[in-house]
Amino acid sequence: MKRNAPPISFAGSQLGEARHVCAFFNSEDEQYRVLLPFIKEGFECGDKAVHIVNPDQRGDHLQRLAAAGIDPAAAQASGQFELRTNIETYLRDGRFDQDRMLATWHDVLVTAGERGFPCTCLVAHMEWALEDNEGVNDLIEYEAKFSLMYKGGRDPVICTYDLTRFSGDIIMGVLRTHPMVILGGVLQVNPFFIPPEQFLQELRERRVRDGLQPAAK
């Protein structure tokens, strides 16, 4: 997954070496207005596209891609495009297992590179974390671990969050675990980002202090 690609023009800025992005939107229309040009350019460049959407958004997502001039059926048939639901992806067996999910994304991104795709664009709708399922409280730790695993990765990974649905605490946690952010439709370096090693150490110390995790021996 090591990056070997030039900067990408995206959301009014340049996506450079840091490619784990949290994207905050107030509506689906705003989200597609910002992301579709980037998504379309990736298809035209022959990049792999993996999109993770809410179960009730599959049809609308395909229609929006088609309206932008993308042929999703042909791209799916060729293996360039994968469309999955976030429930079946993140909540297999009705629970969220962050280690299983990290291994899944590692395999997806490595395999796409091995198959000759110049880049993989992963766009994931994160509303699955609002479900009342085992493990969803590990969301922020998972995002930090992804940033740690993915450091130096070549592929844009966009985690989209609906600002009207997530709490302020979750939004702040998300900000602390992504080096880049899209806010107000503009991509920018995230000033709230904390290096994942530091963030995970702080999380461990907090859990020990609160009696939720034994101290390291």
XYZ file of N, CA, C and O in Angstrom:
868
model
N 0.812 -1.210 0.000
C 0.000 0.000 0.000
C 0.847 1.262 0.000
O 0.327 2.348 0.151
N 2.130 1.141 -0.131
C 2.971 2.326 -0.096
C 2.680 3.233 -1.273
O 2.468 2.792 -2.392
N 2.667 4.508 -0.995
C 2.285 5.484 -2.000
C 3.402 5.693 -3.006
O 4.554 5.816 -2.656
N 3.039 5.708 -4.265
C 3.975 6.040 -5.330
C 3.164 6.708 -6.426
O 3.018 6.169 -7.521
N 2.614 7.860 -6.102
C 1.689 8.527 -7.018
C 1.785 10.034 -6.814
O 2.089 10.503 -5.716
N 1.535 10.816 -7.862
C 1.581 12.268 -7.740
C 0.389 12.797 -6.961
O -0.599 12.075 -6.739
N 0.443 14.054 -6.520
C -0.703 14.649 -5.840
C -1.956 14.595 -6.712
O -1.888 14.592 -7.941
N -3.111 14.553 -6.054
C -4.397 14.470 -6.736
C -5.178 15.748 -6.470
O -5.317 16.169 -5.317
N -5.704 16.367 -7.509
C -6.575 17.531 -7.341
C -7.923 17.058 -6.799
O -8.552 16.165 -7.366
N -8.352 17.666 -5.704
C -9.543 17.150 -5.023
C -10.133 18.240 -4.137
O -9.433 18.820 -3.311
N -11.417 18.529 -4.329
C -12.171 19.432 -3.451
C -11.460 20.761 -3.243
O -11.294 21.231 -2.119
N -11.003 21.361 -4.334
C -10.406 22.682 -4.274
C -9.002 22.726 -3.735
O -8.490 23.806 -3.423
N -8.349 21.564 -3.605
C -6.994 21.541 -3.061
C -6.234 20.367 -3.680
O -6.632 19.826 -4.702
N -5.133 19.989 -3.041
C -4.300 18.889 -3.515
C -4.201 17.836 -2.424
O -3.907 18.142 -1.267
N -4.436 16.586 -2.808
C -4.264 15.466 -1.898
C -2.855 14.922 -2.117
O -2.545 14.368 -3.168
N -2.003 15.129 -1.120
C -0.607 14.745 -1.252
C -0.313 13.416 -0.597
O -0.973 12.413 -0.853
N 0.683 13.375 0.287
C 1.100 12.114 0.888
C 0.088 11.577 1.889
O -0.070 10.364 2.022
N -0.603 12.447 2.618
C -1.599 12.005 3.600
C -2.923 11.787 2.875
O -3.519 12.733 2.357
N -3.412 10.535 2.840
C -4.565 10.218 2.001
C -5.711 9.569 2.756
O -6.628 9.029 2.151
N -5.675 9.618 4.085
C -6.809 9.171 4.896
C -7.597 10.428 5.265
O -7.127 11.273 6.031
N -8.788 10.559 4.697
C -9.553 11.812 4.747
C -10.887 11.593 5.442
O -11.619 10.637 5.122
N -11.240 12.469 6.381
C -12.609 12.507 6.890
C -13.337 13.633 6.167
O -12.803 14.734 6.011
N -14.530 13.345 5.700
C -15.298 14.314 4.911
C -16.643 14.534 5.594
O -17.417 13.589 5.774
N -16.900 15.774 5.981
C -18.122 16.112 6.704
C -19.091 16.848 5.777
O -18.706 17.814 5.107
N -20.332 16.385 5.778
C -21.353 16.986 4.928
C -22.652 17.143 5.702
O -22.925 16.407 6.652
N -23.461 18.118 5.248
C -24.761 18.354 5.864
C -25.909 17.733 5.084
O -27.035 17.714 5.565
N -25.613 17.237 3.879
C -26.664 16.627 3.061
C -26.020 15.735 2.004
O -24.828 15.881 1.685
N -26.826 14.838 1.459
C -26.327 13.984 0.386
C -25.995 14.809 -0.852
O -25.018 14.520 -1.560
N -26.804 15.824 -1.150
C -26.526 16.654 -2.328
C -25.168 17.336 -2.209
O -24.404 17.396 -3.187
N -24.850 17.859 -1.029
C -23.538 18.481 -0.826
C -22.436 17.450 -1.007
O -21.409 17.721 -1.654
N -22.643 16.272 -0.467
C -21.621 15.225 -0.547
C -21.321 14.868 -2.002
O -20.151 14.818 -2.408
N -22.354 14.634 -2.780
C -22.128 14.241 -4.175
C -21.581 15.398 -5.007
O -20.776 15.177 -5.926
N -21.974 16.608 -4.706
C -21.428 17.763 -5.434
C -19.918 17.857 -5.253
O -19.176 18.173 -6.200
N -19.440 17.541 -4.070
C -18.005 17.620 -3.782
C -17.253 16.394 -4.294
O -16.168 16.508 -4.881
N -17.816 15.210 -4.098
C -17.082 13.980 -4.372
C -17.161 13.507 -5.821
O -16.219 12.860 -6.310
N -18.270 13.783 -6.515
C -18.438 13.205 -7.848
C -17.340 13.589 -8.848
O -16.883 12.718 -9.608
N -16.890 14.838 -8.909
C -15.794 15.139 -9.858
C -14.547 14.314 -9.580
O -13.886 13.839 -10.511
N -14.210 14.145 -8.320
C -13.067 13.332 -7.913
C -13.280 11.873 -8.284
O -12.387 11.202 -8.819
N -14.480 11.356 -8.015
C -14.800 9.964 -8.341
C -14.737 9.739 -9.842
O -14.154 8.748 -10.316
N -15.314 10.655 -10.610
C -15.331 10.504 -12.071
C -13.917 10.515 -12.638
O -13.584 9.707 -13.522
N -13.079 11.396 -12.141
C -11.699 11.451 -12.631
C -10.975 10.135 -12.363
O -10.200 9.657 -13.191
N -11.246 9.532 -11.209
C -10.634 8.255 -10.900
C -11.058 7.163 -11.872
O -10.235 6.367 -12.333
N -12.339 7.129 -12.210
C -12.814 6.157 -13.194
C -12.126 6.385 -14.541
O -11.696 5.434 -15.204
N -12.019 7.641 -14.940
C -11.421 7.952 -16.244
C -9.939 7.612 -16.293
O -9.404 7.292 -17.363
N -9.267 7.652 -15.144
C -7.842 7.321 -15.082
C -7.597 5.825 -14.960
O -6.442 5.382 -14.925
N -8.673 5.046 -14.876
C -8.530 3.605 -14.751
C -8.285 3.118 -13.346
O -7.857 1.980 -13.144
N -8.540 3.976 -12.355
C -8.349 3.583 -10.965
C -9.449 2.627 -10.514
O -10.560 2.633 -11.031
N -9.137 1.826 -9.538
C -10.118 0.973 -8.885
C -10.996 1.853 -7.996
O -10.523 2.807 -7.365
N -12.292 1.552 -7.924
C -13.216 2.283 -7.072
C -13.958 1.297 -6.181
O -14.554 0.333 -6.672
N -13.910 1.531 -4.880
C -14.670 0.738 -3.916
C -15.522 1.704 -3.117
O -14.993 2.563 -2.408
N -16.836 1.593 -3.255
C -17.759 2.497 -2.589
C -18.611 1.713 -1.592
O -19.183 0.673 -1.945
N -18.684 2.233 -0.377
C -19.456 1.603 0.689
C -20.580 2.560 1.073
O -20.319 3.657 1.573
N -21.830 2.163 0.830
C -22.959 3.064 1.043
C -23.964 2.439 2.004
O -23.927 1.236 2.280
N -24.871 3.268 2.493
C -25.954 2.770 3.316
C -26.853 1.850 2.471
O -26.997 2.065 1.264
N -27.454 0.821 3.061
C -28.245 -0.132 2.271
C -29.324 0.516 1.412
O -29.585 0.066 0.296
N -29.961 1.570 1.922
C -31.045 2.198 1.174
C -30.546 3.206 0.132
O -31.353 3.853 -0.540
N -29.223 3.331 -0.019
C -28.661 4.304 -0.960
C -28.110 3.671 -2.241
O -27.662 4.400 -3.132
N -28.166 2.359 -2.352
C -27.535 1.700 -3.500
C -28.069 2.234 -4.829
O -27.303 2.624 -5.718
N -29.389 2.234 -4.977
C -29.989 2.675 -6.228
C -29.680 4.129 -6.536
O -29.316 4.478 -7.664
N -29.827 4.981 -5.535
C -29.560 6.409 -5.730
C -28.089 6.641 -6.070
O -27.770 7.477 -6.925
N -27.204 5.892 -5.428
C -25.771 6.055 -5.700
C -25.461 5.709 -7.148
O -24.743 6.457 -7.838
N -25.992 4.605 -7.627
C -25.768 4.207 -9.013
C -26.330 5.232 -9.985
O -25.720 5.545 -11.016
N -27.506 5.783 -9.674
C -28.106 6.803 -10.538
C -27.249 8.060 -10.585
O -27.081 8.662 -11.653
N -26.690 8.449 -9.450
C -25.844 9.655 -9.421
C -24.549 9.429 -10.203
O -24.060 10.342 -10.869
N -23.984 8.228 -10.113
C -22.802 7.932 -10.915
C -23.128 8.006 -12.400
O -22.374 8.602 -13.186
N -24.251 7.423 -12.791
C -24.648 7.433 -14.200
C -24.897 8.854 -14.684
O -24.508 9.224 -15.803
N -25.532 9.677 -13.854
C -25.814 11.064 -14.232
C -24.528 11.862 -14.416
O -24.504 12.852 -15.160
N -23.445 11.434 -13.753
C -22.147 12.115 -13.881
C -21.359 11.620 -15.092
O -20.242 12.084 -15.329
N -21.935 10.681 -15.845
C -21.252 10.183 -17.034
C -20.445 8.920 -16.813
O -19.638 8.534 -17.651
N -20.673 8.262 -15.684
C -19.989 7.005 -15.363
C -20.920 5.847 -15.705
O -22.130 5.925 -15.459
N -20.370 4.791 -16.264
C -21.150 3.579 -16.554
C -20.856 2.558 -15.461
O -19.928 1.750 -15.576
N -21.630 2.565 -14.360
C -21.294 1.684 -13.241
C -21.425 0.208 -13.575
O -20.655 -0.615 -13.068
N -22.379 -0.148 -14.434
C -22.549 -1.561 -14.771
C -21.319 -2.100 -15.500
O -20.821 -3.194 -15.195
N -20.819 -1.329 -16.463
C -19.628 -1.757 -17.199
C -18.414 -1.818 -16.277
O -17.587 -2.737 -16.380
N -18.306 -0.836 -15.377
C -17.168 -0.817 -14.451
C -17.223 -1.983 -13.474
O -16.186 -2.558 -13.121
N -18.428 -2.352 -13.054
C -18.563 -3.520 -12.178
C -18.198 -4.800 -12.922
O -17.517 -5.674 -12.373
N -18.642 -4.890 -14.162
C -18.371 -6.094 -14.954
C -16.875 -6.278 -15.197
O -16.378 -7.408 -15.245
N -16.151 -5.183 -15.339
C -14.708 -5.260 -15.606
C -13.879 -5.461 -14.340
O -12.674 -5.721 -14.416
N -14.522 -5.308 -13.182
C -13.790 -5.420 -11.925
C -13.221 -4.101 -11.428
O -12.596 -4.051 -10.366
N -13.455 -3.017 -12.177
C -12.931 -1.713 -11.758
C -13.710 -1.154 -10.577
O -13.146 -0.419 -9.758
N -14.998 -1.492 -10.474
C -15.878 -0.867 -9.489
C -16.529 -1.934 -8.614
O -17.048 -2.927 -9.110
N -16.482 -1.701 -7.304
C -17.198 -2.535 -6.336
C -18.117 -1.639 -5.514
O -17.678 -0.611 -4.992
N -19.372 -2.037 -5.411
C -20.337 -1.320 -4.579
C -20.818 -2.274 -3.495
O -21.331 -3.356 -3.784
N -20.628 -1.879 -2.247
C -21.033 -2.696 -1.106
C -21.881 -1.856 -0.173
O -21.813 -0.632 -0.190
N -22.650 -2.508 0.692
C -23.347 -1.766 1.738
C -22.472 -1.733 2.983
O -21.685 -2.658 3.241
N -22.621 -0.659 3.753
C -21.783 -0.545 4.945
C -22.176 -1.539 6.039
O -21.336 -1.938 6.848
N -23.433 -1.978 6.044
C -23.853 -2.948 7.056
C -23.184 -4.293 6.788
O -22.596 -4.908 7.689
N -23.234 -4.773 5.544
C -22.628 -6.068 5.238
C -21.108 -6.005 5.313
O -20.451 -7.028 5.533
N -20.541 -4.817 5.126
C -19.084 -4.673 5.137
C -18.538 -4.558 6.558
O -17.615 -5.271 6.949
N -19.106 -3.658 7.337
C -18.565 -3.372 8.672
C -19.209 -4.206 9.785
O -18.591 -4.402 10.838
N -20.437 -4.646 9.578
C -21.178 -5.315 10.648
C -21.495 -6.766 10.296
O -22.603 -7.251 10.542
N -20.540 -7.443 9.704
C -20.728 -8.868 9.457
C -20.961 -9.587 10.784
O -20.355 -9.247 11.795
N -21.854 -10.572 10.779
C -22.227 -11.307 12.001
C -22.884 -10.388 13.025
O -22.959 -10.729 14.212
N -23.350 -9.207 12.576
C -24.053 -8.310 13.478
C -23.169 -7.588 14.468
O -23.658 -7.025 15.454
N -21.854 -7.563 14.229
C -20.947 -6.868 15.148
C -19.801 -6.255 14.356
O -19.514 -6.663 13.226
N -19.145 -5.277 14.974
C -17.988 -4.631 14.354
C -16.720 -5.157 15.003
O -16.529 -5.031 16.210
N -15.858 -5.736 14.195
C -14.560 -6.243 14.645
C -13.492 -5.401 13.951
O -13.233 -5.573 12.760
N -12.872 -4.494 14.690
C -11.947 -3.554 14.065
C -10.725 -4.256 13.464
O -10.247 -3.855 12.390
N -10.219 -5.294 14.107
C -9.056 -5.981 13.562
C -9.411 -6.711 12.263
O -8.627 -6.708 11.308
N -10.572 -7.324 12.230
C -11.031 -7.973 11.002
C -11.192 -6.958 9.886
O -10.825 -7.217 8.739
N -11.715 -5.782 10.228
C -11.936 -4.756 9.213
C -10.617 -4.205 8.687
O -10.458 -3.969 7.477
N -9.657 -3.988 9.551
C -8.340 -3.516 9.112
C -7.684 -4.528 8.175
O -7.085 -4.146 7.155
N -7.812 -5.812 8.500
C -7.245 -6.847 7.634
C -7.956 -6.877 6.284
O -7.310 -7.070 5.239
N -9.269 -6.651 6.303
C -10.035 -6.629 5.054
C -9.554 -5.520 4.133
O -9.301 -5.737 2.942
N -9.407 -4.307 4.679
C -8.977 -3.182 3.835
C -7.546 -3.363 3.361
O -7.225 -2.995 2.223
N -6.708 -3.910 4.192
C -5.337 -4.185 3.751
C -5.357 -5.097 2.534
O -4.696 -4.820 1.521
N -6.164 -6.163 2.601
C -6.229 -7.113 1.484
C -6.832 -6.473 0.239
O -6.353 -6.696 -0.881
N -7.891 -5.674 0.409
C -8.550 -5.013 -0.730
C -7.568 -4.099 -1.457
O -7.447 -4.134 -2.691
N -6.846 -3.280 -0.719
C -5.961 -2.294 -1.334
C -4.722 -2.954 -1.944
O -4.284 -2.577 -3.037
N -4.179 -3.939 -1.261
C -3.008 -4.632 -1.800
C -3.380 -5.404 -3.057
O -2.660 -5.368 -4.071
N -4.512 -6.091 -3.031
C -4.942 -6.883 -4.183
C -5.174 -6.012 -5.404
O -4.795 -6.365 -6.530
N -5.797 -4.846 -5.213
C -6.039 -3.943 -6.344
C -4.722 -3.507 -6.978
O -4.598 -3.449 -8.207
N -3.727 -3.216 -6.152
C -2.420 -2.847 -6.690
C -1.777 -3.983 -7.454
O -1.188 -3.784 -8.520
N -1.904 -5.193 -6.917
C -1.320 -6.358 -7.579
C -1.991 -6.635 -8.921
O -1.374 -7.215 -9.819
N -3.250 -6.228 -9.056
C -3.966 -6.454 -10.306
C -3.746 -5.332 -11.321
O -4.362 -5.325 -12.375
N -2.878 -4.395 -10.989
C -2.461 -3.401 -11.960
C -3.210 -2.091 -11.941
O -2.959 -1.222 -12.783
N -4.124 -1.904 -10.993
C -4.811 -0.621 -10.919
C -3.829 0.438 -10.412
O -3.137 0.222 -9.414
N -3.745 1.582 -11.090
C -2.790 2.608 -10.670
C -3.082 3.165 -9.286
O -2.182 3.624 -8.578
N -4.353 3.128 -8.902
C -4.758 3.684 -7.613
C -6.094 3.057 -7.240
O -6.808 2.527 -8.096
N -6.437 3.088 -5.969
C -7.755 2.649 -5.519
C -8.398 3.783 -4.749
O -7.790 4.329 -3.819
N -9.593 4.152 -5.135
C -10.353 5.181 -4.422
C -11.411 4.487 -3.576
O -12.342 3.874 -4.115
N -11.252 4.573 -2.279
C -12.197 3.972 -1.340
C -13.026 5.083 -0.704
O -12.476 5.994 -0.075
N -14.342 5.028 -0.903
C -15.259 5.992 -0.299
C -16.230 5.219 0.579
O -16.951 4.344 0.092
N -16.241 5.518 1.877
C -17.049 4.757 2.824
C -17.990 5.672 3.597
O -17.541 6.600 4.275
N -19.282 5.400 3.498
C -20.282 6.091 4.310
C -20.274 5.442 5.698
O -20.433 4.236 5.828
N -20.125 6.257 6.737
C -19.860 5.727 8.071
C -21.081 5.653 8.981
O -20.958 5.440 10.192
N -22.282 5.766 8.414
C -23.474 5.743 9.257
C -23.703 4.399 9.947
O -24.512 4.307 10.877
N -23.021 3.346 9.512
C -23.124 2.057 10.197
C -22.786 2.187 11.677
O -23.290 1.414 12.512
N -21.925 3.168 12.014
C -21.490 3.333 13.398
C -22.595 3.886 14.292
O -22.429 3.945 15.510
N -23.714 4.280 13.711
C -24.858 4.739 14.492
C -25.749 3.583 14.918
O -26.677 3.775 15.709
N -25.497 2.384 14.376
C -26.298 1.210 14.722
C -25.944 0.724 16.126
O -24.824 0.907 16.605
N -26.921 0.093 16.771
C -26.716 -0.420 18.124
C -26.200 -1.853 18.029
O -26.926 -2.818 18.253
N -24.917 -1.969 17.670
C -24.308 -3.280 17.503
C -23.017 -3.378 18.309
O -22.354 -2.373 18.571
N -22.677 -4.587 18.659
C -21.444 -4.834 19.405
C -20.236 -4.307 18.627
O -20.109 -4.529 17.428
N -19.382 -3.574 19.331
C -18.121 -3.128 18.746
C -18.141 -1.756 18.123
O -17.075 -1.204 17.825
N -19.323 -1.161 17.909
C -19.348 0.128 17.209
C -18.687 1.229 18.029
O -18.222 2.239 17.464
N -18.600 1.048 19.345
C -17.920 2.050 20.165
C -16.416 2.090 19.917
O -15.730 2.990 20.413
N -15.911 1.127 19.157
C -14.487 1.112 18.812
C -14.182 1.946 17.573
O -13.041 1.916 17.074
N -15.169 2.680 17.064
C -14.998 3.433 15.817
C -13.747 4.302 15.822
O -12.937 4.245 14.888
N -13.566 5.122 16.848
C -12.463 6.097 16.832
C -11.119 5.383 16.952
O -10.141 5.752 16.276
N -11.049 4.352 17.773
C -9.813 3.564 17.861
C -9.498 2.932 16.507
O -8.343 2.917 16.064
N -10.520 2.434 15.845
C -10.347 1.844 14.515
C -9.803 2.869 13.524
O -8.886 2.576 12.744
N -10.348 4.084 13.537
C -9.880 5.114 12.615
C -8.408 5.439 12.876
O -7.625 5.636 11.939
N -8.017 5.486 14.153
C -6.614 5.750 14.477
C -5.719 4.601 14.010
O -4.633 4.824 13.456
N -6.172 3.381 14.209
C -5.387 2.228 13.769
C -5.283 2.180 12.249
O -4.257 1.763 11.709
N -6.345 2.605 11.563
C -6.269 2.646 10.109
C -5.208 3.660 9.678
O -4.406 3.389 8.779
N -5.200 4.835 10.294
C -4.187 5.839 9.958
C -2.783 5.305 10.213
O -1.850 5.577 9.451
N -2.625 4.527 11.285
C -1.319 3.952 11.598
C -0.931 2.911 10.556
O 0.200 2.923 10.033
N -1.856 2.015 10.219
C -1.590 0.982 9.231
C -1.327 1.581 7.854
O -0.485 1.111 7.096
N -2.042 2.667 7.560
C -2.080 3.190 6.201
C -1.065 4.298 5.955
O -1.000 4.854 4.871
N -0.271 4.624 6.926
C 0.689 5.725 6.789
C 1.554 5.514 5.546
O 2.186 4.485 5.377
N 1.544 6.507 4.643
C 2.308 6.393 3.413
C 1.596 5.674 2.297
O 2.166 5.438 1.239
N 0.312 5.322 2.512
C -0.441 4.630 1.477
C -0.690 5.514 0.265
O -0.771 6.732 0.365
N -0.822 4.887 -0.898
C -0.955 5.637 -2.149
C -2.408 5.936 -2.487
O -2.689 6.787 -3.334
N -3.355 5.220 -1.866
C -4.748 5.241 -2.301
C -5.595 6.189 -1.457
O -5.540 6.140 -0.228
N -6.404 7.044 -2.078
C -7.291 7.928 -1.319
C -8.362 7.119 -0.593
O -9.057 6.301 -1.203
N -8.482 7.339 0.700
C -9.496 6.671 1.514
C -10.342 7.769 2.164
O -9.853 8.522 3.011
N -11.603 7.859 1.741
C -12.484 8.949 2.163
C -13.574 8.383 3.064
O -14.394 7.573 2.625
N -13.594 8.800 4.322
C -14.630 8.391 5.268
C -15.636 9.534 5.398
O -15.275 10.618 5.873
N -16.871 9.311 4.947
C -17.853 10.394 4.941
C -18.742 10.318 6.180
O -19.217 9.236 6.558
N -18.966 11.479 6.782
C -19.780 11.590 7.990
C -20.854 12.648 7.799
O -20.569 13.755 7.334
N -22.074 12.296 8.165
C -23.218 13.204 8.094
C -23.245 14.044 9.379
O -23.509 13.510 10.474
N -22.970 15.323 9.256
C -22.905 16.192 10.428
C -24.235 16.307 11.162
O -24.272 16.671 12.340
N -25.330 16.004 10.482
C -26.650 16.122 11.108
C -26.989 14.900 11.963
O -27.979 14.915 12.694
N -26.154 13.860 11.890
C -26.492 12.616 12.584
C -25.484 12.220 13.670
O -25.845 11.537 14.619
N -24.234 12.632 13.529
C -23.223 12.231 14.505
C -23.079 13.281 15.604
O -23.189 14.480 15.346
N -22.778 12.818 16.814
C -22.613 13.717 17.952
C -21.315 14.494 17.845
O -20.388 14.113 17.125
N -21.238 15.588 18.609
C -20.025 16.397 18.635
C -18.821 15.611 19.125
O -17.697 15.796 18.630
N -19.022 14.707 20.106
C -17.912 13.907 20.622
C -17.345 12.995 19.537
O -16.112 12.849 19.420
N -18.230 12.381 18.762
C -17.760 11.506 17.687
C -17.026 12.323 16.633
O -15.956 11.924 16.148
N -17.575 13.464 16.272
C -16.936 14.304 15.253
C -15.533 14.713 15.700
O -14.577 14.675 14.908
N -15.371 15.067 16.967
C -14.046 15.451 17.449
C -13.087 14.257 17.415
O -11.911 14.396 17.061
N -13.584 13.083 17.763
C -12.749 11.901 17.678
C -12.316 11.605 16.253
O -11.165 11.241 15.998
N -13.235 11.775 15.326
C -12.926 11.567 13.909
C -11.869 12.562 13.447
O -10.918 12.216 12.734
N -12.019 13.818 13.861
C -11.040 14.837 13.482
C -9.646 14.502 14.005
O -8.646 14.746 13.338
N -9.577 13.933 15.176
C -8.270 13.643 15.772
C -7.569 12.457 15.112
O -6.375 12.243 15.356
N -8.286 11.716 14.264
C -7.716 10.486 13.722
C -7.537 10.504 12.204
O -7.182 9.474 11.624
N -7.775 11.638 11.554
C -7.592 11.748 10.103
C -6.666 12.929 9.793
O -6.944 14.045 10.228
N -5.609 12.718 9.035
C -4.698 13.826 8.741
C -5.259 14.883 7.796
O -4.780 16.009 7.785
N -6.275 14.506 7.007
C -6.895 15.450 6.081
C -8.392 15.494 6.348
O -8.994 14.509 6.775
N -9.000 16.657 6.065
C -10.428 16.832 6.318
C -11.061 17.619 5.174
O -10.429 18.510 4.593
N -12.284 17.262 4.842
C -13.105 18.075 3.943
C -14.200 18.699 4.786
O -15.016 18.001 5.395
N -14.207 20.008 4.826
C -15.197 20.755 5.597
C -15.604 21.968 4.778
O -14.749 22.669 4.233
N -16.894 22.194 4.656
C -17.363 23.281 3.806
C -17.040 23.044 2.341
O -16.908 23.995 1.571
N -16.899 21.777 1.974
C -16.630 21.421 0.585
C -15.193 21.580 0.156
O -14.878 21.407 -1.022
N -14.277 21.899 1.102
C -12.876 22.161 0.764
C -11.967 21.183 1.502
O -12.088 20.997 2.715
N -11.040 20.578 0.772
C -10.031 19.705 1.359
C -8.933 20.541 2.003
O -8.440 21.506 1.403
N -8.534 20.174 3.216
C -7.486 20.927 3.900
C -6.755 20.015 4.891
O -7.263 18.973 5.297
N -5.543 20.433 5.235
C -4.812 19.736 6.289
C -5.589 19.891 7.592
O -6.066 20.980 7.922
N -5.754 18.801 8.321
C -6.564 18.804 9.533
C -5.738 19.279 10.730
O -4.832 18.571 11.184
N -6.033 20.457 11.287
C -5.232 20.965 12.408
C -5.471 20.216 13.717
O -4.699 20.379 14.667
N -6.517 19.399 13.780
C -6.831 18.657 15.007
C -6.226 17.258 15.017
O -6.337 16.548 16.010
N -5.593 16.863 13.921
C -5.051 15.508 13.810
C -3.932 15.281 14.811
O -3.059 16.125 15.004
N -3.972 14.099 15.436
C -2.925 13.666 16.355
C -2.285 12.414 15.756
O -3.003 11.505 15.328
N -0.961 12.329 15.680
C -0.336 11.112 15.154
C -0.921 9.876 15.821
O -1.120 9.862 17.050
N -1.215 8.841 15.052
C -1.945 7.701 15.614
C -1.222 7.010 16.760
O -1.878 6.520 17.692
N 0.107 6.965 16.731
C 0.821 6.356 17.849
C 0.519 7.097 19.150
O 0.277 6.480 20.195
N 0.515 8.430 19.078
C 0.226 9.248 20.255
C -1.221 9.089 20.689
O -1.521 8.950 21.882
N -2.131 9.099 19.720
C -3.550 8.980 20.042
C -3.844 7.643 20.728
O -4.549 7.582 21.740
N -3.300 6.554 20.182
C -3.565 5.231 20.753
C -2.945 5.087 22.134
O -3.526 4.435 23.014
N -1.785 5.706 22.352
C -1.172 5.681 23.683
C -2.050 6.440 24.683
O -2.274 5.972 25.803
N -2.556 7.599 24.279
C -3.452 8.360 25.152
C -4.715 7.567 25.459
O -5.225 7.589 26.591
N -5.221 6.849 24.468
C -6.423 6.047 24.660
C -6.163 4.919 25.654
O -6.985 4.664 26.547
N -5.017 4.258 25.542
C -4.668 3.197 26.489
C -4.544 3.741 27.901
O -5.038 3.136 28.864
N -3.886 4.878 28.046
C -3.705 5.474 29.372
C -5.050 5.866 29.988
O -5.262 5.697 31.194
N -5.954 6.373 29.160
C -7.279 6.752 29.656
C -8.056 5.526 30.121
O -8.734 5.550 31.157
N -7.936 4.442 29.403
C -8.642 3.219 29.772
C -8.083 2.626 31.056
O -8.834 2.111 31.888
N -6.758 2.689 31.231
C -6.160 2.221 32.475
C -6.633 3.076 33.640
O -7.013 2.568 34.706
N -6.644 4.384 33.444
C -7.079 5.312 34.488
C -8.527 5.076 34.889
O -8.893 5.179 36.065
N -9.361 4.726 33.888
C -10.787 4.512 34.156
C -11.089 3.070 34.560
O -12.256 2.722 34.756
N -10.039 2.243 34.687
C -10.248 0.868 35.095
C -10.814 -0.030 34.017
O -11.320 -1.125 34.312
N -10.729 0.390 32.750
C -11.286 -0.382 31.658
C -10.252 -1.294 31.004
O -10.609 -2.138 30.174
N -8.994 -1.114 31.381
C -7.928 -1.897 30.771
C -6.805 -2.038 31.805
O -6.460 -1.064 32.483
N -6.228 -3.237 31.956
C -5.134 -3.389 32.925
C -3.884 -2.661 32.460
O -3.656 -2.501 31.260
N -3.119 -2.197 33.393
C -1.877 -1.512 33.071
C -0.889 -2.496 32.456
O -0.854 -3.684 32.815
N -0.078 -1.994 31.529
C 0.934 -2.836 30.892
C 1.998 -3.217 31.898
O 2.429 -2.405 32.725
N 2.453 -4.476 31.830
C 3.481 -4.945 32.772
C 4.870 -4.704 32.205
O 5.056 -4.716 31.007
